[in-house]
Amino acid sequence: MINLKEFEVWFVTGSQHLYGEETLKKVAEHSTIIAASLNDAKQIPVRVVFKPTVKSTEEIYSICEQANTTKNCIGIIAWMHTFSPAKMWIGGLKILQKPLCHLHTQFNRDIPWNDIDMDFMNLNQSAHGDREFGFMVSRMRKNRKVVVGHWQDPEVLEELNTFSRAAAGWNDWQGAKFVRFGDNMRFVAVTDGDKVEAEYKFGYAVNTHGIGDLVKVINETTDASIDSLIEEYEASYTLVPSLLKGGAQYSSLRDAAKIEIGLRTFLEAGNYKGFTDTFEDLHGMTQLPGIAAQRLMADGYGFAGEGDWKTSALVRAMKVMGSGLPGGNSFMEDYTYHFDPENPMVLGSHMLEICPSIAHGKPSCQIHPLGIGGKADPVRLVFNAGGGPALNASLIDMGNRFRLLVNEVEAVVPLHDLPKLPVARVLWKPLPDMKTGCAAWILAGGAHHTGYSQNLTATHLQDFADMAGIEFTLIGKDTSLYQFKNELRWNEVFYQINK
């Protein structure tokens, strides 16, 4: 499982030698208190580590260099307690490779009206020290998150939570490996893309293994391990009678368990963080991985169908970002529409592979025919997803850049039982409304595959896109098609100029 407490965000305070030792002692004292408080805040999922005040070009360069090479450091929170002349920051900022959050705060919340003097003003001048720092970061065109407010303000803590979660997702991509079993689904465009550019831009590698490599590992699975996994199935899900021991399709459940064990073994041996497969390339496998893909996603692996490596990687990043939060993240597909004028909705699902982390209630383990793929009936978990705020995210290769597109949605509890639909599913209403949301998605080139989240916000993904240096577009409650079309046009010009 993903443990965000393994990661650190460094709290770095800027000052200078001009103010003398007594002032610098106070700066260090205040910084230590703030860093400790942030580290103890339940809203922030990673460790916040105090670092000594940086007061010179050499100290700033050194701390940025250390951050780059410290594996569990996933970002820096920078704060200018006093005035920190920003030319000192050029060298450090030039080499900094970790995400940067600029916390515009000050130690005291209130002005001490009766006691304030020039000593107080010289010590507590973040209002102007942070502007000096902010200018240099802007002058250098570096992406960063700016958080404004007192360090004990719950809204500030929530923004730092969002930053640290996005940084954890970004860190997880660096050096990550995703495996593609077989190739992309034939003739499909949006699920494919430039894997070389993705590795350069995002830091993760995608390489293909023939399905025979996986089948070899699957076939090495022992009966004892299959028996153990089936016991886990029986404890976790409601199995239909035909899948119980002695049932007519019990052997199919054993085949599904065998596939899951083989897949998990392959992923662990290769240190992969996610995978994709396609029903067009299953040679040697008895059935398409259904429950296997679902359960691996529930354990934190990325997945997407039909060779869609971009969505597999995105699902993994979203799972890291959402770790420890109520709700889940899953591979998803916009499948079919309910165009009732009074209650329009989208039905999201896939042939088999929706993650049970988004399930409402105990999933049912079932087996049904699958009309494509030409294999035996696959075992899968069937459930409804819960209602509430959610989002869909799509990572798209636009040719000259990557675009991260997000649509905020409102998931709804199904009004009907759907007794003949043998797959996991979720119903949602796109924001701002069905027609605008769907039209904007299509205008932006959004894929039919997405990462669906119950516990992330658009801000998590916007911070993530900023860290990646890619385009971010949002379809939400305030979206108008007129403005959205203009935004796409302006973005096109911007990325042409800055390619």
PDB file of N, CA, C and O in Angstrom, residues 51 65 89 98 126 178 191 209 236 243 259 329 337 375 393 426 430 437 494:
ATOM      1  N   LYS A  51      14.557  22.996   7.700  1.00  0.00           N
ATOM      2  CA  LYS A  51      15.928  23.145   7.235  1.00  0.00           C
ATOM      3  C   LYS A  51      16.458  24.510   7.698  1.00  0.00           C
ATOM      4  O   LYS A  51      15.700  25.483   7.752  1.00  0.00           O
ATOM      5  N   GLU A  65      20.477  21.720  -4.179  1.00  0.00           N
ATOM      6  CA  GLU A  65      21.236  20.555  -4.638  1.00  0.00           C
ATOM      7  C   GLU A  65      20.913  19.338  -3.769  1.00  0.00           C
ATOM      8  O   GLU A  65      20.713  18.217  -4.281  1.00  0.00           O
ATOM      9  N   TRP A  89      19.033  33.732  -5.120  1.00  0.00           N
ATOM     10  CA  TRP A  89      18.260  32.514  -5.392  1.00  0.00           C
ATOM     11  C   TRP A  89      18.428  32.011  -6.822  1.00  0.00           C
ATOM     12  O   TRP A  89      17.966  30.911  -7.146  1.00  0.00           O
ATOM     13  N   LYS A  98      12.861  19.673  -7.875  1.00  0.00           N
ATOM     14  CA  LYS A  98      11.722  19.241  -7.072  1.00  0.00           C
ATOM     15  C   LYS A  98      10.635  20.322  -7.093  1.00  0.00           C
ATOM     16  O   LYS A  98      10.930  21.511  -7.250  1.00  0.00           O
ATOM     17  N   SER A 126       7.716  39.583   5.802  1.00  0.00           N
ATOM     18  CA  SER A 126       7.385  38.655   4.711  1.00  0.00           C
ATOM     19  C   SER A 126       6.592  39.353   3.620  1.00  0.00           C
ATOM     20  O   SER A 126       6.701  38.999   2.437  1.00  0.00           O
ATOM     21  N   PHE A 178       5.950   1.176 -16.334  1.00  0.00           N
ATOM     22  CA  PHE A 178       4.633   0.630 -16.634  1.00  0.00           C
ATOM     23  C   PHE A 178       4.787  -0.372 -17.774  1.00  0.00           C
ATOM     24  O   PHE A 178       5.546  -0.121 -18.718  1.00  0.00           O
ATOM     25  N   THR A 191      -5.761   6.359 -27.356  1.00  0.00           N
ATOM     26  CA  THR A 191      -5.084   5.566 -26.334  1.00  0.00           C
ATOM     27  C   THR A 191      -3.594   5.416 -26.617  1.00  0.00           C
ATOM     28  O   THR A 191      -2.841   4.965 -25.759  1.00  0.00           O
ATOM     29  N   HIS A 209       5.780  -6.055 -23.223  1.00  0.00           N
ATOM     30  CA  HIS A 209       6.104  -7.473 -23.136  1.00  0.00           C
ATOM     31  C   HIS A 209       5.065  -8.251 -23.935  1.00  0.00           C
ATOM     32  O   HIS A 209       3.862  -7.942 -23.862  1.00  0.00           O
ATOM     33  N   SER A 236     -14.013 -11.589   1.058  1.00  0.00           N
ATOM     34  CA  SER A 236     -14.137 -10.179   0.688  1.00  0.00           C
ATOM     35  C   SER A 236     -15.376  -9.852  -0.127  1.00  0.00           C
ATOM     36  O   SER A 236     -15.840  -8.711  -0.112  1.00  0.00           O
ATOM     37  N   LEU A 243     -19.866 -19.966  -8.776  1.00  0.00           N
ATOM     38  CA  LEU A 243     -18.429 -19.812  -8.551  1.00  0.00           C
ATOM     39  C   LEU A 243     -17.963 -20.443  -7.243  1.00  0.00           C
ATOM     40  O   LEU A 243     -16.752 -20.493  -6.974  1.00  0.00           O
ATOM     41  N   ILE A 259      -4.632 -16.126 -12.889  1.00  0.00           N
ATOM     42  CA  ILE A 259      -4.220 -14.949 -13.658  1.00  0.00           C
ATOM     43  C   ILE A 259      -3.796 -13.821 -12.724  1.00  0.00           C
ATOM     44  O   ILE A 259      -2.774 -13.156 -12.947  1.00  0.00           O
ATOM     45  N   ASN A 329     -10.038   5.803  -6.430  1.00  0.00           N
ATOM     46  CA  ASN A 329      -9.703   6.220  -7.783  1.00  0.00           C
ATOM     47  C   ASN A 329      -9.700   4.996  -8.680  1.00  0.00           C
ATOM     48  O   ASN A 329      -9.255   3.920  -8.270  1.00  0.00           O
ATOM     49  N   TYR A 337     -25.201   7.184 -22.506  1.00  0.00           N
ATOM     50  CA  TYR A 337     -25.872   8.373 -21.977  1.00  0.00           C
ATOM     51  C   TYR A 337     -27.334   8.098 -21.622  1.00  0.00           C
ATOM     52  O   TYR A 337     -28.010   7.263 -22.235  1.00  0.00           O
ATOM     53  N   LYS A 375     -12.522 -15.410 -25.711  1.00  0.00           N
ATOM     54  CA  LYS A 375     -11.993 -16.218 -24.620  1.00  0.00           C
ATOM     55  C   LYS A 375     -13.141 -16.706 -23.731  1.00  0.00           C
ATOM     56  O   LYS A 375     -14.306 -16.370 -23.939  1.00  0.00           O
ATOM     57  N   ALA A 393     -10.521  12.607 -15.267  1.00  0.00           N
ATOM     58  CA  ALA A 393      -9.312  13.230 -15.790  1.00  0.00           C
ATOM     59  C   ALA A 393      -8.789  12.428 -16.967  1.00  0.00           C
ATOM     60  O   ALA A 393      -8.811  11.196 -16.950  1.00  0.00           O
ATOM     61  N   VAL A 426     -20.932   3.494 -12.566  1.00  0.00           N
ATOM     62  CA  VAL A 426     -21.190   4.712 -11.827  1.00  0.00           C
ATOM     63  C   VAL A 426     -21.966   5.655 -12.735  1.00  0.00           C
ATOM     64  O   VAL A 426     -21.722   5.722 -13.940  1.00  0.00           O
ATOM     65  N   PRO A 430     -22.229  15.551 -15.558  1.00  0.00           N
ATOM     66  CA  PRO A 430     -21.087  16.434 -15.809  1.00  0.00           C
ATOM     67  C   PRO A 430     -21.436  17.874 -15.442  1.00  0.00           C
ATOM     68  O   PRO A 430     -22.567  18.324 -15.661  1.00  0.00           O
ATOM     69  N   GLY A 437     -20.808  20.217 -20.616  1.00  0.00           N
ATOM     70  CA  GLY A 437     -19.717  19.365 -20.180  1.00  0.00           C
ATOM     71  C   GLY A 437     -19.234  18.430 -21.277  1.00  0.00           C
ATOM     72  O   GLY A 437     -18.028  18.297 -21.525  1.00  0.00           O
ATOM     73  N   PHE A 494      -0.037  29.779 -27.107  1.00  0.00           N
ATOM     74  CA  PHE A 494       0.989  29.773 -26.063  1.00  0.00           C
ATOM     75  C   PHE A 494       1.962  28.629 -26.256  1.00  0.00           C
ATOM     76  O   PHE A 494       3.196  28.806 -26.179  1.00  0.00           O
TER      77      PHE A 494
END
